[in-house]
CSV table of C-alpha atoms in Angstrom, one decimal:
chain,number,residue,atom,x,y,z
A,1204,UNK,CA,-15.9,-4.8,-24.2
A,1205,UNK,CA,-13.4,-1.9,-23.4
A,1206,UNK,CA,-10.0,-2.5,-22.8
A,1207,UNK,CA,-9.4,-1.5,-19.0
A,1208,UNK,CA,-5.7,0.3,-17.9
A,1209,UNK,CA,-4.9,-1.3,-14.4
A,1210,UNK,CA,-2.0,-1.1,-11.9
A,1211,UNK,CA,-0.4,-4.9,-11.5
A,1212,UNK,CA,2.3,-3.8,-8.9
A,1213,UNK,CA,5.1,-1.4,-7.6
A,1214,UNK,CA,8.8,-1.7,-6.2
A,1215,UNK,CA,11.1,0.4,-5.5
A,1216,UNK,CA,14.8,0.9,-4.9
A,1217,UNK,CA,16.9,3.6,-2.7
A,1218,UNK,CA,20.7,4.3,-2.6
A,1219,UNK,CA,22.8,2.5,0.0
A,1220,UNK,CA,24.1,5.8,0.9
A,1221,UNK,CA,21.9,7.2,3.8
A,1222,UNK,CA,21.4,11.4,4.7
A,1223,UNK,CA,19.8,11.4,8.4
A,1224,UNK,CA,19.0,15.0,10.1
A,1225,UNK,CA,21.9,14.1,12.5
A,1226,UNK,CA,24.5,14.7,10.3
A,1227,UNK,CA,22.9,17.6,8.6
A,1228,UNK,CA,23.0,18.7,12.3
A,1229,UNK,CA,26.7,18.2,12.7
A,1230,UNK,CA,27.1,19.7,9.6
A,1231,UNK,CA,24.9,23.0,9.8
A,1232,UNK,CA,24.3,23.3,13.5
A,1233,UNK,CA,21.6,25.4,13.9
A,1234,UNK,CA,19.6,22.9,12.0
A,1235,UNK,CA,18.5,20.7,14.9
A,1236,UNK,CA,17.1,17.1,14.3
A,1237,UNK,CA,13.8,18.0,16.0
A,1238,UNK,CA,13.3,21.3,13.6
A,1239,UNK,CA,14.2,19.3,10.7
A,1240,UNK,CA,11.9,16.4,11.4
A,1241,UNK,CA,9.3,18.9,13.0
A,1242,UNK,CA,8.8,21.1,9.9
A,1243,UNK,CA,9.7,18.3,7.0
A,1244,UNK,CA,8.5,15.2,8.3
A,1245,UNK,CA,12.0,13.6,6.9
A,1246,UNK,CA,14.5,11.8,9.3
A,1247,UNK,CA,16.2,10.1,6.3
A,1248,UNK,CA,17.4,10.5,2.8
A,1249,UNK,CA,19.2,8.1,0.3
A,1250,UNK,CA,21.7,9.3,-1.9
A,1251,UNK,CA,22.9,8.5,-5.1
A,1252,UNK,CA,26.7,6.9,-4.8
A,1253,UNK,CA,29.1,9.5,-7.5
A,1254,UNK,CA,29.2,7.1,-10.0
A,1255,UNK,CA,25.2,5.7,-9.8
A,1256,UNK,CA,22.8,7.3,-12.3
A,1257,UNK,CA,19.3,7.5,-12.5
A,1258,UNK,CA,19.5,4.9,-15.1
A,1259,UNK,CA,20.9,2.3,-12.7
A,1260,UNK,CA,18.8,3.4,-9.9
A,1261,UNK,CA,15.9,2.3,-12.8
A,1262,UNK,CA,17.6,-0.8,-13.7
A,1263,UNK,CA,17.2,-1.5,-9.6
A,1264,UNK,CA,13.9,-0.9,-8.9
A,1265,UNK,CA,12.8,-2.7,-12.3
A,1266,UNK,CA,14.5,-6.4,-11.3
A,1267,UNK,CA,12.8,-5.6,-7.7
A,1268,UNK,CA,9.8,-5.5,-9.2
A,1269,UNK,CA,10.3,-8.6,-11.3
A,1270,UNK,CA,11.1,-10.4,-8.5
A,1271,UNK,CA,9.0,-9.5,-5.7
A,1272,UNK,CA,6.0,-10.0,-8.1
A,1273,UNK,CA,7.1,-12.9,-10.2
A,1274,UNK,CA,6.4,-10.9,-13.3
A,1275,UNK,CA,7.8,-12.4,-16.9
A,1276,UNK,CA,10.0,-9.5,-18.4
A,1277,UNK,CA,9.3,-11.3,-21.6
A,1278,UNK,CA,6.0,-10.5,-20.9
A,1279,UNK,CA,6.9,-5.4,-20.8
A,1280,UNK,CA,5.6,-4.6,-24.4
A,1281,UNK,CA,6.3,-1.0,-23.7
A,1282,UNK,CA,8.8,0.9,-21.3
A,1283,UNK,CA,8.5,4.6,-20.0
A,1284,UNK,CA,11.6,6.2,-18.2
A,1285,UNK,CA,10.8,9.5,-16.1
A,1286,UNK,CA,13.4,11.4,-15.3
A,1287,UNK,CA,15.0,14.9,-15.0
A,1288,UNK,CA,18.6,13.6,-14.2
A,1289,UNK,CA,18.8,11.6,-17.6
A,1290,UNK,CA,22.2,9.0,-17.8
A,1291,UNK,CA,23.3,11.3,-21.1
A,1292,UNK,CA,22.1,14.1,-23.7
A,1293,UNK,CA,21.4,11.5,-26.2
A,1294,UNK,CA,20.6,8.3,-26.3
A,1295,UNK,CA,17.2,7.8,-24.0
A,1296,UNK,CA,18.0,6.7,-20.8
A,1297,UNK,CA,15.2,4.2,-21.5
A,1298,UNK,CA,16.8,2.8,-24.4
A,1299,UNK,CA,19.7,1.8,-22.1
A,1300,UNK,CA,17.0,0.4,-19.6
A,1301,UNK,CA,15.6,-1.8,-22.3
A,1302,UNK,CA,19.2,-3.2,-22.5
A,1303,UNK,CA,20.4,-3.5,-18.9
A,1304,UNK,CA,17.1,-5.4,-18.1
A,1305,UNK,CA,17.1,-7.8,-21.3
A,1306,UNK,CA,13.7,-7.0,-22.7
A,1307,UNK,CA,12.5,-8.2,-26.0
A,1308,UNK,CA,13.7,-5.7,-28.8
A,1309,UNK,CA,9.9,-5.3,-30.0
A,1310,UNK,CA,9.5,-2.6,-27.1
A,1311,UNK,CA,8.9,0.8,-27.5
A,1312,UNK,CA,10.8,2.9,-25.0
A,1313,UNK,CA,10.9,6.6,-24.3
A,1314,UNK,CA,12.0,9.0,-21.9
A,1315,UNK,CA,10.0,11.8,-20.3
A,1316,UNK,CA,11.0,15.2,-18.7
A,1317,UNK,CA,9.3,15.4,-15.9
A,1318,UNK,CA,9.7,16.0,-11.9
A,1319,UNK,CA,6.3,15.6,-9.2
A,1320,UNK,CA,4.1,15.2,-11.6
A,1321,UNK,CA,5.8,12.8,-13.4
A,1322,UNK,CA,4.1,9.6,-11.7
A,1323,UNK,CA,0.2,10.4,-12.9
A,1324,UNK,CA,1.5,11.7,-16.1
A,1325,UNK,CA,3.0,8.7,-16.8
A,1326,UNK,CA,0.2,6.7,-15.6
A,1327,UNK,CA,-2.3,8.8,-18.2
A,1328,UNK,CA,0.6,7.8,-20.8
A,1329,UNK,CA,0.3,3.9,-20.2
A,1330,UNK,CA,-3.4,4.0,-20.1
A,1331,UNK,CA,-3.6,5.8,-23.4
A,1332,UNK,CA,-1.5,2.8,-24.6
A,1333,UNK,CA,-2.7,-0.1,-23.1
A,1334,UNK,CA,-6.3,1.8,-23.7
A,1335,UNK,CA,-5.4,2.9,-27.6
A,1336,UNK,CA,-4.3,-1.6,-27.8
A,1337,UNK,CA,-0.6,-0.6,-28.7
A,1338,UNK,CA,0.7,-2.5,-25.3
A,1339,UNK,CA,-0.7,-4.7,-23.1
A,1340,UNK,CA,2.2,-4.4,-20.4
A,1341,UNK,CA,3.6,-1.0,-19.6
A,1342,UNK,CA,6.5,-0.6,-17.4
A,1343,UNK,CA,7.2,2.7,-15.8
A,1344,UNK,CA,10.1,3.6,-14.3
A,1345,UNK,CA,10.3,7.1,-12.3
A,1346,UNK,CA,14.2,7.6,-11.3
A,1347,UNK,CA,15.6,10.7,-9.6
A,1348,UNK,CA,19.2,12.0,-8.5
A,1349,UNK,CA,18.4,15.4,-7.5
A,1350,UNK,CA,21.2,15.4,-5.2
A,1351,UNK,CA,23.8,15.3,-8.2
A,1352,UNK,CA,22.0,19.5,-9.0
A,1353,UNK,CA,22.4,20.2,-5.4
A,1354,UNK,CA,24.9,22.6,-3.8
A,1355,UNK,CA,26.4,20.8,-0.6
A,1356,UNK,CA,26.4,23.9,1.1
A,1357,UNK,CA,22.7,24.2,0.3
A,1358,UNK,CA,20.8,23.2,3.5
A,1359,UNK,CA,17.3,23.6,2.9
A,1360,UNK,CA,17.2,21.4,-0.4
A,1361,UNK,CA,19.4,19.1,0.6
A,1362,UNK,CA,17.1,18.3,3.7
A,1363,UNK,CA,14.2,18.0,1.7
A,1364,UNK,CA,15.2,15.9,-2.0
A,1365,UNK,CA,16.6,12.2,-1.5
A,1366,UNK,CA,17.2,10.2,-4.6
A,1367,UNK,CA,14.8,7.1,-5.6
A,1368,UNK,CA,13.6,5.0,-8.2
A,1369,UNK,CA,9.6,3.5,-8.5
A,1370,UNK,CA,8.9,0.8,-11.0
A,1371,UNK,CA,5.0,0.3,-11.6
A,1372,UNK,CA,3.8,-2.2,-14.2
A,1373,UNK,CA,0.5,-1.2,-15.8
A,1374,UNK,CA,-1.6,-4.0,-17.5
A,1375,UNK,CA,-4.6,-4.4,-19.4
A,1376,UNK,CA,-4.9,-8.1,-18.0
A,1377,UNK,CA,-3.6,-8.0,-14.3
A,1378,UNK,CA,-3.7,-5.6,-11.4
A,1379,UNK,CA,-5.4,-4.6,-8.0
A,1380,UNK,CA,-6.5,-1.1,-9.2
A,1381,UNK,CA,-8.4,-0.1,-12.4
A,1382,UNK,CA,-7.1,3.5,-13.2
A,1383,UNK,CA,-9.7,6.4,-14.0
A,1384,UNK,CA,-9.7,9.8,-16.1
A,1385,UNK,CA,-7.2,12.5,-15.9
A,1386,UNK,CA,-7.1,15.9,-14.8
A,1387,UNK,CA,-3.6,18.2,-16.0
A,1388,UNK,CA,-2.4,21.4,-15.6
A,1389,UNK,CA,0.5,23.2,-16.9
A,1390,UNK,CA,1.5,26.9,-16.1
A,1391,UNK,CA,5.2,27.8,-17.5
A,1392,UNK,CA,5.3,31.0,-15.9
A,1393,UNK,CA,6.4,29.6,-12.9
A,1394,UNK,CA,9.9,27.4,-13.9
A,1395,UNK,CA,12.5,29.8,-12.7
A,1396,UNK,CA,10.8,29.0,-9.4
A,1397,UNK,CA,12.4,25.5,-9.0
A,1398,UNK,CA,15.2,24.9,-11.4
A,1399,UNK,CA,18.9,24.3,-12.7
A,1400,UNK,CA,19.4,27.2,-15.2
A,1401,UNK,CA,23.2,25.9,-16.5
A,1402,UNK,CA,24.0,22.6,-18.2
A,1403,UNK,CA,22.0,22.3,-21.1
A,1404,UNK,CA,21.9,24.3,-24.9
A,1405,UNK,CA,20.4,27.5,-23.8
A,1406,UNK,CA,22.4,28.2,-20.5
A,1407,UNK,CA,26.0,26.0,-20.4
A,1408,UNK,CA,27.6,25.2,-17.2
A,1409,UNK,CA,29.7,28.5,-16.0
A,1410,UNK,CA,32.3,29.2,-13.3
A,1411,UNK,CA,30.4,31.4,-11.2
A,1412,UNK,CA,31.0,30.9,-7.4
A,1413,UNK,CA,27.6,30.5,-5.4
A,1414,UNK,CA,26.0,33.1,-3.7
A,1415,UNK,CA,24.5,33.0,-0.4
A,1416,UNK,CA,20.9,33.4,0.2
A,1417,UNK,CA,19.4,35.2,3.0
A,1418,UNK,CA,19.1,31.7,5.1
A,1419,UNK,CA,22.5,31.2,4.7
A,1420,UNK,CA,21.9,28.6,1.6
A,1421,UNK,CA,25.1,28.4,-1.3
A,1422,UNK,CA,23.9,28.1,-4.6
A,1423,UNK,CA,24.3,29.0,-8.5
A,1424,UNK,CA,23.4,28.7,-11.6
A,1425,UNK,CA,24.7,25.3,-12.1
A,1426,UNK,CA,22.7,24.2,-9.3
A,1427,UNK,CA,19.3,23.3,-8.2
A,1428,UNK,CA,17.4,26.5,-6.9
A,1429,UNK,CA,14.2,26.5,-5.4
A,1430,UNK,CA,11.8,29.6,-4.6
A,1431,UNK,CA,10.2,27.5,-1.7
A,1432,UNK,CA,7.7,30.6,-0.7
A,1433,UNK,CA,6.7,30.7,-4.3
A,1434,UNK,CA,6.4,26.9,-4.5
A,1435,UNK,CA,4.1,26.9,-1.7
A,1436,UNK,CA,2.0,29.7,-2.8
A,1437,UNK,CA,1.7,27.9,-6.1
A,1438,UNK,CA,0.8,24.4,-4.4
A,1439,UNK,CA,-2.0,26.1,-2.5
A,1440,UNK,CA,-3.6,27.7,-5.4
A,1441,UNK,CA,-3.1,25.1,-7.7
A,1442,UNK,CA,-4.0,21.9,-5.8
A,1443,UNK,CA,-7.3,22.3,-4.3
A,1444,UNK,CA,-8.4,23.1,-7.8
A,1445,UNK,CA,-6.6,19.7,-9.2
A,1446,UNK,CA,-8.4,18.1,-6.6
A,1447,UNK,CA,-11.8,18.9,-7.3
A,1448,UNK,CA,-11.6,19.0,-10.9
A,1449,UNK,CA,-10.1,15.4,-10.8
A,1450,UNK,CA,-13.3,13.9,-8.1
A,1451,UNK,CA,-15.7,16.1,-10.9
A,1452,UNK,CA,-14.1,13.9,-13.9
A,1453,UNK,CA,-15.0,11.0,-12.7
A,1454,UNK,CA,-18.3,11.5,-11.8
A,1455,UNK,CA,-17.8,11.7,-8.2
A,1456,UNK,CA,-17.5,13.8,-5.5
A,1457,UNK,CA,-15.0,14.4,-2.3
A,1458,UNK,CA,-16.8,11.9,0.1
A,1459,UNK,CA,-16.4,9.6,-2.3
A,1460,UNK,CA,-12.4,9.3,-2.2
A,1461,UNK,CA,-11.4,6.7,0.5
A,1462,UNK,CA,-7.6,8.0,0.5
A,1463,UNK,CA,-5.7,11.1,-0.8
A,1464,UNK,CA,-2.1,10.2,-2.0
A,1465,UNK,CA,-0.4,13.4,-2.6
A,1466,UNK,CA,3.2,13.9,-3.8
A,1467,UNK,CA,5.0,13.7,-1.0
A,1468,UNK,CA,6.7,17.0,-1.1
A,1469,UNK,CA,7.5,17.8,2.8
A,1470,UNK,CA,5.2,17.7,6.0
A,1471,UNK,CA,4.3,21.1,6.6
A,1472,UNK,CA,2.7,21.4,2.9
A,1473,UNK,CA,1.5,18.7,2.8
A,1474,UNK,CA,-0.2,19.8,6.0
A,1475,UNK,CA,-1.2,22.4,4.7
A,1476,UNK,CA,-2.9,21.6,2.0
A,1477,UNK,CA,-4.8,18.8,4.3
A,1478,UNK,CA,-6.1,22.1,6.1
A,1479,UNK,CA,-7.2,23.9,2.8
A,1480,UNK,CA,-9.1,20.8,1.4
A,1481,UNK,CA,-10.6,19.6,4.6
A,1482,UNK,CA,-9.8,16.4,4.6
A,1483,UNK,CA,-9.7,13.6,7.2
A,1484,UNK,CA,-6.7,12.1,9.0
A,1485,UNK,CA,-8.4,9.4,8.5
A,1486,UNK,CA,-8.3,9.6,4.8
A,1487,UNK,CA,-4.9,11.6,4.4
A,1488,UNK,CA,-1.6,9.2,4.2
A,1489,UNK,CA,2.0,10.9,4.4
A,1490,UNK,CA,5.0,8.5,3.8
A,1491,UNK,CA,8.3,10.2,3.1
A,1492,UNK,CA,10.0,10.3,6.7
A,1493,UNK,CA,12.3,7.3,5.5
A,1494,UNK,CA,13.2,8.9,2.4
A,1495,UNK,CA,12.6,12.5,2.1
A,1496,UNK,CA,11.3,14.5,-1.3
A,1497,UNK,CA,11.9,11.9,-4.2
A,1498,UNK,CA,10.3,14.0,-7.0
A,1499,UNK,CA,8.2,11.5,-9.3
A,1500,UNK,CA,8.7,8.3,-7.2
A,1501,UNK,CA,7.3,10.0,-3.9
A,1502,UNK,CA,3.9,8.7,-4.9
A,1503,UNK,CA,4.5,5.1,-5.9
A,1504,UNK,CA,6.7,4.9,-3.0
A,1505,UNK,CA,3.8,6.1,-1.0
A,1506,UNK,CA,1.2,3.6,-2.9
A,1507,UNK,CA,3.6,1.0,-2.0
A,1508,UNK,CA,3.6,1.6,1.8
A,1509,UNK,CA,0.2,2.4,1.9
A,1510,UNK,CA,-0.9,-1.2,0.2
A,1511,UNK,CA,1.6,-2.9,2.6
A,1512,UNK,CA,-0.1,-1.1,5.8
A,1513,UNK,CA,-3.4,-2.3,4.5
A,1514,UNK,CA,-4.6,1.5,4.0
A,1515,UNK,CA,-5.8,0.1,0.6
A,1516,UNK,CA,-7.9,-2.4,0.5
A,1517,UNK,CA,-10.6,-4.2,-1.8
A,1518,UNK,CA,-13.6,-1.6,-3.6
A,1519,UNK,CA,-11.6,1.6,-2.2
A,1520,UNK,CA,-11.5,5.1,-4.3
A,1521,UNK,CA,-8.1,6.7,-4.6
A,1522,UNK,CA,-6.8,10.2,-5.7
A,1523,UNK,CA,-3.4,10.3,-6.8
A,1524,UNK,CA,-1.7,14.0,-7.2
A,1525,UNK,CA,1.1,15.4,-8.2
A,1526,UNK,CA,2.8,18.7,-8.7
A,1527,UNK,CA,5.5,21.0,-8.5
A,1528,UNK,CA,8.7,21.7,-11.0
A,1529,UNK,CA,7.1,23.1,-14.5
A,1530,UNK,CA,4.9,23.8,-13.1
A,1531,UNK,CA,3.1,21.0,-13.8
A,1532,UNK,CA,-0.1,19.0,-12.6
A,1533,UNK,CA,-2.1,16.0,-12.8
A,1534,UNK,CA,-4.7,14.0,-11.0
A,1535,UNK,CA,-6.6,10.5,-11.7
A,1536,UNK,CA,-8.8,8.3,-10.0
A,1537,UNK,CA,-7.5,4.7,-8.5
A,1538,UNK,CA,-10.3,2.1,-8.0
A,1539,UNK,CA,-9.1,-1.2,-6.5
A,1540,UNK,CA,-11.1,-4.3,-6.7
């Protein structure tokens, strides 16, 4: 009999630290409260406290999960850290993880480099172990503190990224959702569209003063930029195309998916893309007005909501995708039981 990858359970953990649209309307005022909710579908992001890593936010969301779901921590044979705001250089954050949380020394650990994709790439990681019979208990952390790249002068990003961490435990003898094939997509022609050039070996932090864009946005090298037209244009290409491909490698099709869980990237593309694909309200969940854009944790977050709401039930079909920063894409297949 085949060895089956499933999702046991997801927590999560935000910063105390809260960003609400009215005081990025006191501090740029002609970015109202009703525009910002109107067009992003945030009211609320946490932040990262100056001295609080992604690491720690990791730590966090990992002892939620142990103890909102009684889960053994004896029991994590393998640990996965994703992140793009890594504690240090060198070590792995995830060898710091593997510390902080007191798991057995037998665990493998790694970090990966990845941003919105970063959730379903992990999950096609854990599968492949917990599939392959080198875990049985896969813990994957996706931790985020884009707010530490961004300019504080630089209102469009900083209404749309809040920092997060997800932690999902993937079994091979536990869960409430058996997780299907893959579908990725990588296209490296489009990473000057959403990054932060300075600060590692090829481009080192500078002195430059920011520049101002022509919506009035600071930024620089040694921050995070974002082509947002070029983002979107990429999203809508892209997407659709993830979406059927994904339904088509699993031997289904489009009526067959009982919910679409998208990475929560802001309301109007999300929107958007809703509209392109033709899909239901019904069948469409959006879940990021309480925490804004939290790069790879935006869909476990969601998946967390969405089981507490009862969106997902017993003998449903779920599409999970994510995309953005690389750029980079991936799709699977949930089906819970």
């Amino acid at each position: 009999m085949s060895t089956k990858a499933l999702i046991q359970a997801i927590s999560y953990y935000l910063p105390r630290y809260q960003l609400d649209n009215a005081i990025i309307e006191a501090q740029f005022p002609e970015w109202s409260i009703d525009k910002i909710s109107e067009k992003t579908g945030i009211d609320n992001r946490h932040i990262a406290a100056s001295g609080e890593t992604s690491g720690d936010m990791a730590v966090k969301a990992a002892e939620k999960l142990f103890e909102e779901h009684s889960i053994d921590r004896s029991t994590i044979d393998y640990l996965i850290v994703c992140t793009q705001s890594p504690d240090h250089f060198l070590p792995t954050t995830a060898c710091i993880v593997q510390e902080k949380l007191g798991l057995k020394t037998s665990v493998g650990a790694f970090d990966m480099n990845l941003g919105c994709s970063g959730f379903v790439y992990g999950l096609g990681l854990a599968k492949g172990l917990v599939v392959s019979g080198q875990a049985k208990n896969v813990l994957l952390i996706t931790s985020e503190t884009y707010s530490k790249f961004i300019h504080p002068m630089d209102k469009s990003n900083r209404t749309i990224f809040g920092d997060a961490a997800a932690a999902t435990l993937i079994s091979s003898e536990h869960g409430f959702a058996e997780i299907g094939d893959f579908e990725y997509g990588t296209e490296g022609k489009g990473a000057e569209n959403l990054i932060v050039k300075n600060g590692a070996l090829r481009s080192p932090i500078t002195e430059k003063e920011a520049v101002i864009d022509e919506y009035g946005n600071y930024n620089s090298d040694n921050h995070l930029y974002m082509n947002g037209t070029e983002i979107f244009l990429f999203t809508l290409e892209s997407v659709p195309k993830l979406i059927s491909r994904t339904v088509t490698k699993n031997n289904l099709n489009k009526d067959n998916i009982d919910l679409f869980i998208l990475h929560q990237a802001n309301r109007f593309m999300l929107q958007s893309l809703q509209k392109k694909c033709k899909i239901p309200n019904s069948k469409f969940y959006i879940k990021m007005d309480h925490c804004g854009n939290t790069v790879s944790s935006t869909i476990p977050i969601a998946l967390y909501h969405a089981q507490n709401e009862k969106r997902i039930e017993k003998n449903k079909t779920i599409l999970l995708a994510g995309f953005g920063v690389g750029y980079s894409w991936a799709g699977t297949i949930l089906k819970t039981f």
